[in-house]
mmCIF file of C-alpha atoms in Angstrom:
data_model
loop_
_atom_site.group_PDB
_atom_site.id
_atom_site.type_symbol
_atom_site.label_atom_id
_atom_site.label_comp_id
_atom_site.label_asym_id
_atom_site.label_seq_id
_atom_site.Cartn_x
_atom_site.Cartn_y
_atom_site.Cartn_z
ATOM 1 C CA MET L 25 18.845 164.377 33.329
ATOM 2 C CA ASN L 26 18.887 167.691 33.287
ATOM 3 C CA VAL L 27 16.908 170.186 30.676
ATOM 4 C CA LEU L 28 17.128 173.503 29.437
ATOM 5 C CA VAL L 29 14.095 175.085 28.379
ATOM 6 C CA LEU L 30 13.519 178.098 26.318
ATOM 7 C CA GLY L 31 11.333 180.428 27.957
ATOM 8 C CA ALA L 32 10.428 180.834 31.383
ATOM 9 C CA GLY L 33 6.880 181.068 31.987
ATOM 10 C CA GLN L 34 3.922 179.219 33.209
ATOM 11 C CA LEU L 35 4.683 176.232 30.502
ATOM 12 C CA ALA L 36 8.696 175.515 31.918
ATOM 13 C CA ARG L 37 7.032 175.849 35.259
ATOM 14 C CA MET L 38 4.535 173.267 34.995
ATOM 15 C CA MET L 39 7.211 171.158 33.236
ATOM 16 C CA ALA L 40 9.514 171.210 36.143
ATOM 17 C CA LEU L 41 6.522 170.398 38.650
ATOM 18 C CA ALA L 42 5.407 167.318 36.344
ATOM 19 C CA VAL L 43 9.021 165.981 35.828
ATOM 20 C CA LYS L 44 10.419 166.414 39.483
ATOM 21 C CA PRO L 45 9.196 162.679 40.362
ATOM 22 C CA LEU L 46 11.323 161.632 37.298
ATOM 23 C CA ASN L 47 14.807 163.164 38.542
ATOM 24 C CA ILE L 48 14.491 165.500 35.787
ATOM 25 C CA ASN L 49 15.966 168.741 36.349
ATOM 26 C CA ILE L 50 14.487 171.721 34.503
ATOM 27 C CA ARG L 51 16.180 175.057 34.427
ATOM 28 C CA ALA L 52 14.504 177.898 31.997
ATOM 29 C CA PHE L 53 16.228 180.848 29.551
ATOM 30 C CA ASP L 54 14.440 183.989 30.313
ATOM 31 C CA VAL L 55 14.583 185.545 26.808
ATOM 32 C CA GLY L 56 13.719 188.800 28.591
ATOM 33 C CA SER L 57 17.000 189.108 30.806
ATOM 34 C CA ASP L 58 18.846 186.898 28.787
ATOM 35 C CA THR L 59 19.557 184.494 32.082
ATOM 36 C CA VAL L 60 19.267 181.496 33.402
ATOM 37 C CA VAL L 61 16.736 180.370 35.896
ATOM 38 C CA ASP L 62 14.981 178.186 38.123
ATOM 39 C CA PRO L 63 11.619 178.250 36.930
ATOM 40 C CA LEU L 64 9.844 177.688 39.642
ATOM 41 C CA SER L 65 12.264 180.674 41.538
ATOM 42 C CA THR L 66 12.934 182.734 38.726
ATOM 43 C CA ASP L 67 14.731 185.254 40.824
ATOM 44 C CA ILE L 68 17.601 182.289 41.346
ATOM 45 C CA VAL L 69 19.904 182.843 38.243
ATOM 46 C CA PHE L 70 22.150 180.293 36.673
ATOM 47 C CA GLY L 71 24.259 182.296 34.680
ATOM 48 C CA GLY L 72 23.394 183.073 30.472
ATOM 49 C CA LEU L 73 22.483 181.006 27.958
ATOM 50 C CA THR L 74 26.255 179.509 27.476
ATOM 51 C CA GLN L 75 25.833 178.056 30.850
ATOM 52 C CA GLY L 76 22.771 176.685 30.146
ATOM 53 C CA ILE L 77 23.355 174.752 27.350
ATOM 54 C CA GLU L 78 26.518 173.247 29.338
ATOM 55 C CA PHE L 79 24.143 172.094 31.729
ATOM 56 C CA ALA L 80 21.471 170.579 29.426
ATOM 57 C CA ASP L 81 21.360 166.883 28.522
ATOM 58 C CA PHE L 82 18.556 168.163 26.360
ATOM 59 C CA ILE L 83 17.053 171.370 25.668
ATOM 60 C CA THR L 84 13.499 172.499 24.439
ATOM 61 C CA ALA L 85 11.188 175.358 24.347
ATOM 62 C CA GLU L 86 7.909 176.824 25.605
ATOM 63 C CA PHE L 87 6.837 179.423 22.920
ATOM 64 C CA GLU L 88 7.479 179.863 19.180
ATOM 65 C CA HIS L 89 8.457 183.447 19.226
ATOM 66 C CA ILE L 90 12.427 182.793 19.899
ATOM 67 C CA ASP L 91 15.448 184.753 18.540
ATOM 68 C CA HIS L 92 17.136 183.041 15.751
ATOM 69 C CA GLN L 93 20.234 183.550 17.006
ATOM 70 C CA THR L 94 19.222 181.370 20.385
ATOM 71 C CA LEU L 95 17.572 178.624 18.153
ATOM 72 C CA ALA L 96 20.572 178.505 16.228
ATOM 73 C CA LEU L 97 23.294 178.325 18.950
ATOM 74 C CA CYS L 98 20.756 175.309 20.650
ATOM 75 C CA GLN L 99 20.602 173.682 17.086
ATOM 76 C CA ALA L 100 24.504 173.494 17.425
ATOM 77 C CA SER L 101 24.843 171.818 20.565
ATOM 78 C CA GLY L 102 22.984 168.734 19.465
ATOM 79 C CA LYS L 103 20.493 168.786 22.124
ATOM 80 C CA LEU L 104 17.232 171.465 20.928
ATOM 81 C CA ARG L 105 14.312 169.262 21.054
ATOM 82 C CA PRO L 106 12.285 169.427 18.738
ATOM 83 C CA SER L 107 14.147 171.307 16.175
ATOM 84 C CA SER L 108 14.864 175.080 15.387
ATOM 85 C CA GLN L 109 13.290 174.173 12.043
ATOM 86 C CA ALA L 110 10.206 172.910 13.797
ATOM 87 C CA ILE L 111 10.126 175.864 16.326
ATOM 88 C CA LYS L 112 10.580 178.459 13.471
ATOM 89 C CA VAL L 113 7.523 176.787 11.827
ATOM 90 C CA GLY L 114 5.320 177.344 14.778
ATOM 91 C CA GLY L 115 6.416 180.915 15.087
ATOM 92 C CA ASP L 116 6.007 182.017 11.296
ATOM 93 C CA ARG L 117 2.289 181.686 9.654
ATOM 94 C CA ARG L 118 3.688 181.658 6.234
ATOM 95 C CA LEU L 119 6.245 178.829 7.036
ATOM 96 C CA GLU L 120 3.337 176.916 8.843
ATOM 97 C CA LYS L 121 1.199 177.018 5.853
ATOM 98 C CA ASP L 122 3.964 175.937 3.450
ATOM 99 C CA LEU L 123 4.259 173.012 6.002
ATOM 100 C CA LEU L 124 0.673 171.973 5.410
ATOM 101 C CA ILE L 125 0.165 172.396 1.577
ATOM 102 C CA LYS L 126 3.418 170.206 1.640
ATOM 103 C CA CYS L 127 1.551 167.340 3.752
ATOM 104 C CA GLY L 128 -1.495 167.862 1.847
ATOM 105 C CA VAL L 129 -3.477 169.093 5.305
ATOM 106 C CA ALA L 130 -7.169 170.816 4.677
ATOM 107 C CA ASN L 131 -6.497 174.570 5.814
ATOM 108 C CA ALA L 132 -8.514 178.162 5.119
ATOM 109 C CA GLN L 133 -8.048 179.053 1.539
ATOM 110 C CA HIS L 134 -5.289 182.267 2.069
ATOM 111 C CA GLN L 135 -2.980 184.378 0.618
ATOM 112 C CA ILE L 136 0.593 185.671 1.798
ATOM 113 C CA ILE L 137 0.185 189.950 1.655
ATOM 114 C CA ALA L 138 3.896 191.259 1.806
ATOM 115 C CA THR L 139 3.142 194.709 -0.395
ATOM 116 C CA LYS L 140 -0.296 196.693 -1.313
ATOM 117 C CA ALA L 141 -0.366 194.996 -4.319
ATOM 118 C CA ASP L 142 -0.508 191.346 -2.320
ATOM 119 C CA PHE L 143 -3.387 192.952 -0.196
ATOM 120 C CA ASP L 144 -5.548 194.282 -3.318
ATOM 121 C CA GLN L 145 -4.640 190.829 -5.181
ATOM 122 C CA ALA L 146 -6.273 188.472 -1.844
ATOM 123 C CA LEU L 147 -9.445 191.155 -2.116
ATOM 124 C CA ASN L 148 -9.806 190.080 -5.736
ATOM 125 C CA ASN L 149 -8.919 186.356 -4.854
ATOM 126 C CA LEU L 150 -10.349 185.408 -1.528
ATOM 127 C CA SER L 151 -14.021 185.685 -0.440
ATOM 128 C CA MET L 152 -15.184 188.175 2.410
ATOM 129 C CA PRO L 153 -15.119 187.998 5.143
ATOM 130 C CA LEU L 154 -11.580 187.545 6.072
ATOM 131 C CA ILE L 155 -9.055 187.276 8.859
ATOM 132 C CA LEU L 156 -5.567 189.041 8.658
ATOM 133 C CA LYS L 157 -3.026 187.738 10.639
ATOM 134 C CA SER L 158 0.633 188.980 11.206
ATOM 135 C CA ALA L 159 3.127 186.140 10.016
ATOM 136 C CA LEU L 160 5.445 186.442 12.848
ATOM 137 C CA ALA L 161 3.891 188.563 15.766
ATOM 138 C CA GLY L 162 0.555 187.221 16.074
ATOM 139 C CA TYR L 163 -1.280 185.350 19.084
ATOM 140 C CA ASP L 164 -4.321 185.221 21.647
ATOM 141 C CA GLY L 165 -6.077 187.586 19.279
ATOM 142 C CA LYS L 166 -3.062 189.797 18.809
ATOM 143 C CA GLY L 167 -1.516 190.908 15.530
ATOM 144 C CA GLN L 168 -5.034 190.065 13.893
ATOM 145 C CA TRP L 169 -7.312 192.514 11.798
ATOM 146 C CA ARG L 170 -11.523 191.275 10.452
ATOM 147 C CA LEU L 171 -12.447 192.734 7.198
ATOM 148 C CA LYS L 172 -15.812 192.123 6.692
ATOM 149 C CA ASP L 173 -16.125 193.941 3.405
ATOM 150 C CA LYS L 174 -14.390 196.085 1.279
ATOM 151 C CA ALA L 175 -15.712 199.864 2.300
ATOM 152 C CA GLN L 176 -13.078 198.853 5.116
ATOM 153 C CA ALA L 177 -10.107 197.912 3.396
ATOM 154 C CA GLU L 178 -8.372 201.150 3.064
ATOM 155 C CA ASP L 179 -8.457 201.694 6.481
ATOM 156 C CA ILE L 180 -7.002 198.030 7.200
ATOM 157 C CA TRP L 181 -4.108 198.195 4.754
ATOM 158 C CA LEU L 182 -3.194 201.503 6.771
ATOM 159 C CA ASP L 183 -3.283 199.931 10.307
ATOM 160 C CA ILE L 184 -1.463 196.805 8.648
ATOM 161 C CA LYS L 185 1.400 199.283 6.761
ATOM 162 C CA ALA L 186 1.742 201.010 10.236
ATOM 163 C CA PHE L 187 2.051 197.431 11.829
ATOM 164 C CA PHE L 188 5.298 196.713 9.560
ATOM 165 C CA ASP L 189 6.698 199.763 9.492
ATOM 166 C CA GLY L 190 6.517 199.164 13.615
ATOM 167 C CA GLY L 191 7.964 196.271 13.807
ATOM 168 C CA VAL L 192 11.514 194.646 14.306
ATOM 169 C CA GLN L 193 13.724 196.033 11.278
ATOM 170 C CA GLY L 194 15.366 193.729 9.285
ATOM 171 C CA LEU L 195 12.951 191.083 9.084
ATOM 172 C CA GLN L 196 10.616 190.581 6.576
ATOM 173 C CA HIS L 197 7.190 191.283 7.906
ATOM 174 C CA ALA L 198 3.939 189.704 6.186
ATOM 175 C CA VAL L 199 0.168 188.714 6.841
ATOM 176 C CA VAL L 200 -1.396 186.067 6.184
ATOM 177 C CA ALA L 201 -4.977 186.829 4.847
ATOM 178 C CA GLU L 202 -7.680 183.814 5.470
ATOM 179 C CA GLN L 203 -10.836 183.274 4.291
ATOM 180 C CA MET L 204 -13.127 183.133 7.392
ATOM 181 C CA VAL L 205 -14.557 179.179 8.076
ATOM 182 C CA PRO L 206 -18.191 178.987 8.750
ATOM 183 C CA PHE L 207 -17.370 176.126 11.563
ATOM 184 C CA ASP L 208 -19.349 174.184 13.741
ATOM 185 C CA ARG L 209 -16.856 174.604 16.384
ATOM 186 C CA GLU L 210 -13.057 174.614 17.301
ATOM 187 C CA VAL L 211 -11.238 171.782 18.507
ATOM 188 C CA SER L 212 -7.533 171.316 18.914
ATOM 189 C CA LEU L 213 -5.648 167.733 19.250
ATOM 190 C CA VAL L 214 -2.563 167.491 21.315
ATOM 191 C CA GLY L 215 -0.203 164.891 21.092
ATOM 192 C CA ALA L 216 3.499 163.144 21.666
ATOM 193 C CA ARG L 217 6.099 161.918 19.221
ATOM 194 C CA ASP L 218 9.075 160.231 20.674
ATOM 195 C CA SER L 219 12.998 160.282 18.585
ATOM 196 C CA GLN L 220 12.055 156.688 16.776
ATOM 197 C CA GLY L 221 8.404 157.892 15.596
ATOM 198 C CA ASN L 222 6.302 156.727 18.081
ATOM 199 C CA THR L 223 3.010 158.834 18.495
ATOM 200 C CA LEU L 224 0.595 159.278 20.740
ATOM 201 C CA VAL L 225 -2.527 161.516 20.793
ATOM 202 C CA TYR L 226 -4.949 162.654 23.529
ATOM 203 C CA PRO L 227 -8.027 162.829 22.636
ATOM 204 C CA LEU L 228 -9.777 165.885 20.845
ATOM 205 C CA THR L 229 -10.734 168.773 22.710
ATOM 206 C CA GLN L 230 -13.510 171.291 22.035
ATOM 207 C CA ASN L 231 -12.678 174.786 22.594
ATOM 208 C CA HIS L 232 -14.124 178.074 23.039
ATOM 209 C CA HIS L 233 -12.202 180.946 22.855
ATOM 210 C CA THR L 234 -13.232 184.774 24.410
ATOM 211 C CA ASN L 235 -11.730 187.804 22.572
ATOM 212 C CA GLY L 236 -9.241 185.882 20.770
ATOM 213 C CA VAL L 237 -8.107 184.061 23.719
ATOM 214 C CA LEU L 238 -8.593 180.302 24.801
ATOM 215 C CA SER L 239 -11.183 180.441 27.730
ATOM 216 C CA VAL L 240 -12.505 176.981 28.476
ATOM 217 C CA SER L 241 -11.351 173.779 26.969
ATOM 218 C CA ILE L 242 -13.476 170.589 27.371
ATOM 219 C CA ALA L 243 -11.995 166.743 26.964
ATOM 220 C CA ILE L 244 -14.964 164.343 26.303
ATOM 221 C CA GLU L 245 -14.734 161.135 24.076
ATOM 222 C CA ILE L 246 -15.175 161.925 20.742
ATOM 223 C CA ASP L 247 -16.299 160.336 17.653
ATOM 224 C CA GLU L 248 -13.780 157.875 16.491
ATOM 225 C CA ALA L 249 -13.856 158.479 12.963
ATOM 226 C CA LEU L 250 -13.056 162.559 13.824
ATOM 227 C CA GLN L 251 -10.363 161.101 16.350
ATOM 228 C CA ALA L 252 -8.584 159.188 13.618
ATOM 229 C CA GLN L 253 -8.710 162.202 10.774
ATOM 230 C CA ALA L 254 -6.974 164.488 13.410
ATOM 231 C CA LYS L 255 -4.361 161.458 14.329
ATOM 232 C CA GLN L 256 -3.886 160.988 10.537
ATOM 233 C CA VAL L 257 -3.231 164.937 10.615
ATOM 234 C CA PHE L 258 -0.514 164.831 13.334
ATOM 235 C CA ASP L 259 1.155 162.029 12.071
ATOM 236 C CA SER L 260 1.570 163.384 8.539
ATOM 237 C CA ILE L 261 2.629 166.866 10.401
ATOM 238 C CA ALA L 262 5.279 165.639 12.956
ATOM 239 C CA LYS L 263 6.897 162.976 10.358
ATOM 240 C CA GLU L 264 7.401 165.739 8.281
ATOM 241 C CA LEU L 265 9.084 167.662 10.926
ATOM 242 C CA ASN L 266 10.789 164.842 12.084
ATOM 243 C CA TYR L 267 9.055 165.993 15.368
ATOM 244 C CA ILE L 268 10.041 165.234 19.038
ATOM 245 C CA GLY L 269 7.878 166.219 21.760
ATOM 246 C CA ILE L 270 4.602 167.438 22.634
ATOM 247 C CA LEU L 271 3.076 169.034 19.524
ATOM 248 C CA ALA L 272 -0.718 170.767 19.287
ATOM 249 C CA ILE L 273 -3.028 171.460 16.255
ATOM 250 C CA GLU L 274 -5.811 173.639 16.390
ATOM 251 C CA PHE L 275 -8.825 172.439 13.604
ATOM 252 C CA PHE L 276 -11.877 174.183 12.854
ATOM 253 C CA GLN L 277 -14.627 171.443 12.665
ATOM 254 C CA ILE L 278 -17.299 171.707 9.313
ATOM 255 C CA GLY L 279 -19.521 168.729 9.740
ATOM 256 C CA GLU L 280 -17.415 165.834 9.622
ATOM 257 C CA GLN L 281 -14.569 167.580 8.310
ATOM 258 C CA LEU L 282 -10.981 169.176 10.246
ATOM 259 C CA LEU L 283 -9.617 171.971 8.869
ATOM 260 C CA VAL L 284 -6.425 172.834 10.385
ATOM 261 C CA ASN L 285 -6.496 176.179 11.624
ATOM 262 C CA GLU L 286 -2.762 176.387 13.422
ATOM 263 C CA ILE L 287 -0.127 174.324 15.026
ATOM 264 C CA ALA L 288 1.690 174.881 18.229
ATOM 265 C CA PRO L 289 5.274 173.108 18.605
ATOM 266 C CA ARG L 290 5.175 172.787 22.552
ATOM 267 C CA VAL L 291 2.761 171.842 25.092
ATOM 268 C CA HIS L 292 -0.687 173.840 24.770
ATOM 269 C CA ASN L 293 -3.022 176.087 26.677
ATOM 270 C CA SER L 294 -5.781 173.191 25.382
ATOM 271 C CA GLY L 295 -3.697 170.089 26.758
ATOM 272 C CA HIS L 296 -3.949 171.446 30.364
ATOM 273 C CA TRP L 297 -6.796 169.480 31.351
ATOM 274 C CA THR L 298 -4.287 166.812 30.816
ATOM 275 C CA GLN L 299 -3.008 167.253 34.209
ATOM 276 C CA GLN L 300 -6.426 165.869 35.667
ATOM 277 C CA GLY L 301 -7.755 163.840 33.264
ATOM 278 C CA ALA L 302 -5.103 161.608 31.719
ATOM 279 C CA ASP L 303 -2.945 159.218 33.019
ATOM 280 C CA THR L 304 0.398 161.076 31.873
ATOM 281 C CA CYS L 305 -0.054 164.579 31.506
ATOM 282 C CA GLN L 306 1.324 166.805 28.458
ATOM 283 C CA PHE L 307 3.933 168.446 30.084
ATOM 284 C CA GLU L 308 5.443 164.844 31.422
ATOM 285 C CA ASN L 309 4.869 163.505 27.908
ATOM 286 C CA HIS L 310 6.886 166.159 26.404
ATOM 287 C CA LEU L 311 9.690 165.423 28.799
ATOM 288 C CA ARG L 312 9.809 162.288 28.128
ATOM 289 C CA ALA L 313 9.975 162.299 24.406
ATOM 290 C CA VAL L 314 12.337 164.832 24.471
ATOM 291 C CA CYS L 315 14.895 162.559 27.173
ATOM 292 C CA ASP L 316 13.857 159.402 25.312
ATOM 293 C CA LEU L 317 11.943 158.091 27.946
ATOM 294 C CA PRO L 318 8.766 155.772 26.814
ATOM 295 C CA LEU L 319 5.583 157.741 26.190
ATOM 296 C CA GLY L 320 2.954 157.420 28.809
ATOM 297 C CA SER L 321 -0.661 157.025 28.412
ATOM 298 C CA THR L 322 -3.043 159.226 26.712
ATOM 299 C CA GLU L 323 -6.307 158.019 27.181
ATOM 300 C CA LEU L 324 -8.796 160.074 28.907
ATOM 301 C CA ILE L 325 -9.822 158.720 32.413
ATOM 302 C CA ARG L 326 -12.091 160.640 32.856
ATOM 303 C CA PRO L 327 -14.081 163.378 31.088
ATOM 304 C CA SER L 328 -12.149 166.973 32.043
ATOM 305 C CA ALA L 329 -12.549 170.530 31.757
ATOM 306 C CA MET L 330 -9.785 173.691 31.622
ATOM 307 C CA ILE L 331 -10.896 177.019 32.588
ATOM 308 C CA ASN L 332 -8.849 179.962 32.311
ATOM 309 C CA ILE L 333 -8.465 182.392 34.730
ATOM 310 C CA LEU L 334 -7.673 185.800 32.995
ATOM 311 C CA GLY L 335 -6.263 188.876 34.366
ATOM 312 C CA GLU L 336 -7.232 188.200 37.413
ATOM 313 C CA ASP L 337 -5.458 187.015 41.123
ATOM 314 C CA GLU L 338 -7.769 185.789 43.123
ATOM 315 C CA VAL L 339 -11.163 183.507 42.641
ATOM 316 C CA PRO L 340 -13.501 182.780 45.247
ATOM 317 C CA ASN L 341 -12.267 179.737 47.739
ATOM 318 C CA GLU L 342 -15.394 178.574 47.348
ATOM 319 C CA ILE L 343 -14.607 176.483 43.947
ATOM 320 C CA LEU L 344 -12.694 173.940 45.935
ATOM 321 C CA SER L 345 -15.498 172.631 47.760
ATOM 322 C CA VAL L 346 -16.602 171.446 44.090
ATOM 323 C CA ALA L 347 -15.703 167.469 43.808
ATOM 324 C CA SER L 348 -12.592 166.822 41.216
ATOM 325 C CA THR L 349 -11.843 170.921 41.046
ATOM 326 C CA THR L 350 -8.103 171.804 41.065
ATOM 327 C CA LEU L 351 -6.530 174.980 41.029
ATOM 328 C CA HIS L 352 -3.590 176.095 39.019
ATOM 329 C CA TRP L 353 -1.896 179.631 39.678
ATOM 330 C CA TYR L 354 0.974 180.640 37.574
ATOM 331 C CA GLY L 355 3.054 182.840 40.088
ATOM 332 C CA LYS L 356 2.343 185.730 37.497
ATOM 333 C CA SER L 357 1.523 189.510 38.666
ATOM 334 C CA LYS L 358 -1.695 191.022 37.530
ATOM 335 C CA ARG L 359 -2.287 192.444 34.048
ATOM 336 C CA PRO L 360 -5.472 192.837 32.169
ATOM 337 C CA GLY L 361 -5.764 189.759 29.883
ATOM 338 C CA ARG L 362 -3.023 188.307 31.225
ATOM 339 C CA LYS L 363 -3.031 184.218 31.365
ATOM 340 C CA MET L 364 -2.519 184.368 35.535
ATOM 341 C CA GLY L 365 -3.653 180.731 36.128
ATOM 342 C CA HIS L 366 -6.639 177.448 35.103
ATOM 343 C CA ILE L 367 -9.060 175.663 36.764
ATOM 344 C CA ASN L 368 -9.354 171.837 35.654
ATOM 345 C CA VAL L 369 -12.403 169.972 36.761
ATOM 346 C CA SER L 370 -13.619 166.275 36.057
ATOM 347 C CA GLY L 371 -16.598 164.542 36.617
ATOM 348 C CA ASN L 372 -17.226 160.320 36.004
ATOM 349 C CA ASP L 373 -19.560 161.568 33.185
ATOM 350 C CA GLU L 374 -20.117 164.101 30.735
ATOM 351 C CA LYS L 375 -23.369 164.607 32.753
ATOM 352 C CA GLN L 376 -21.368 165.053 36.213
ATOM 353 C CA LEU L 377 -18.556 167.173 34.981
ATOM 354 C CA ALA L 378 -21.647 169.428 32.863
ATOM 355 C CA GLU L 379 -23.002 169.945 36.483
ATOM 356 C CA ARG L 380 -19.580 170.377 38.340
ATOM 357 C CA LEU L 381 -19.261 172.976 35.595
ATOM 358 C CA THR L 382 -22.682 174.818 36.262
ATOM 359 C CA LEU L 383 -21.719 174.852 39.756
ATOM 360 C CA LEU L 384 -18.422 176.518 39.208
ATOM 361 C CA ALA L 385 -19.568 178.983 36.690
ATOM 362 C CA ASP L 386 -22.706 180.117 39.372
ATOM 363 C CA MET L 387 -19.498 180.519 41.731
ATOM 364 C CA LEU L 388 -16.902 182.576 39.628
ATOM 365 C CA PRO L 389 -17.757 186.570 39.264
ATOM 366 C CA GLU L 390 -19.681 186.947 35.908
ATOM 367 C CA ALA L 391 -17.523 189.930 35.240
ATOM 368 C CA GLU L 392 -14.181 188.572 34.806
ATOM 369 C CA PHE L 393 -15.966 184.993 33.274
ATOM 370 C CA ASP L 394 -18.722 186.530 31.671
ATOM 371 C CA GLU L 395 -19.000 183.967 28.657
ATOM 372 C CA LEU L 396 -18.512 180.890 31.060
ATOM 373 C CA LYS L 397 -22.298 180.811 32.147
ATOM 374 C CA PRO L 398 -23.745 180.711 28.808
ATOM 375 C CA TYR L 399 -21.009 178.594 27.228
ATOM 376 C CA VAL L 400 -21.481 175.937 30.034
ATOM 377 C CA ALA L 401 -25.745 176.425 29.595
ATOM 378 C CA SER L 402 -24.978 175.516 25.667
ATOM 379 C CA TYR L 403 -22.562 172.248 26.781
ATOM 380 C CA LYS L 404 -25.325 171.319 28.759
ATOM 381 C CA LYS L 405 -28.067 171.635 26.066
ATOM 382 C CA GLN L 406 -25.520 169.461 23.619
ATOM 383 C CA LEU L 407 -26.275 166.667 26.692
ATOM 384 C CA SER L 408 -29.790 166.577 26.790
#
């Protein structure tokens, strides 16, 4: 079986590693160079997109912000899974909000802003504080503004207008203004849907962000009612999109209610723990769904956590002395804030996982992992 992945980053790399034992061959379309490469050795080139489409039995994607012409060519081949429309929804917050409304899924109060009149209307209709997110270009905390009171409004509008003016010409730019939600915690659900409509979901994962970027995910057994609520949302969205593959949904938890923050039509950073904490990792299950193979178990086999490595190309070797700890590097050149790799750690129970997280937090340099210690301390306190 041959699969072309749109995008040649770490997610394509981890897909290739996960499905080699299934005799699935992965090539990746590098959107920066317009070439098809080996995701494990990106200096090996196999031609352009046309050659990649010819090679593939199926085509999938590792990120949402893909040129629409590329998506159209892949969709026309009949090989693209999930569909181009599903990928576009993940890359445009306007389409995403329309989808959530159509599915009757709870999300934050919001308004689409394309003009100064829209901006002024949002200030009147929504309560402060607001978070404003680029409809097309924002991710990992980029393309976002926080408006705490109306005294900031004019400066923020000028910044947004400059953002619009500096964007790709020919595209209709906008931002989505949302009322900030006073949530108890951030959680996410990663699940798989096959071409027959069968779905399986992994346990809800508790997430912590640093400067808008995911830094820690913890997967444990979650309240059954909350898990069922999340799966109902997953099934509703996945069915509406006629989705095939892994779909991730980020939620705000407020008491016993889940509000959708955003969706990602792909394997997701908050699901990296599945490499060591589940029978079948998200990368393998994505390709199983895409290639019409039976889905693998998504059950939690042991409490697990993932720690992102951001902007650093080395960590102390001693972390590997902590039991059930696995290090995953992405083979990237170092750059501030860049996702360079991640650390997975597991325990037989939550208490053991917390102890191992504490050991890792003590070993990792505090300057580069500055919020890890207090977060782990807070997690341990939850267990006491």
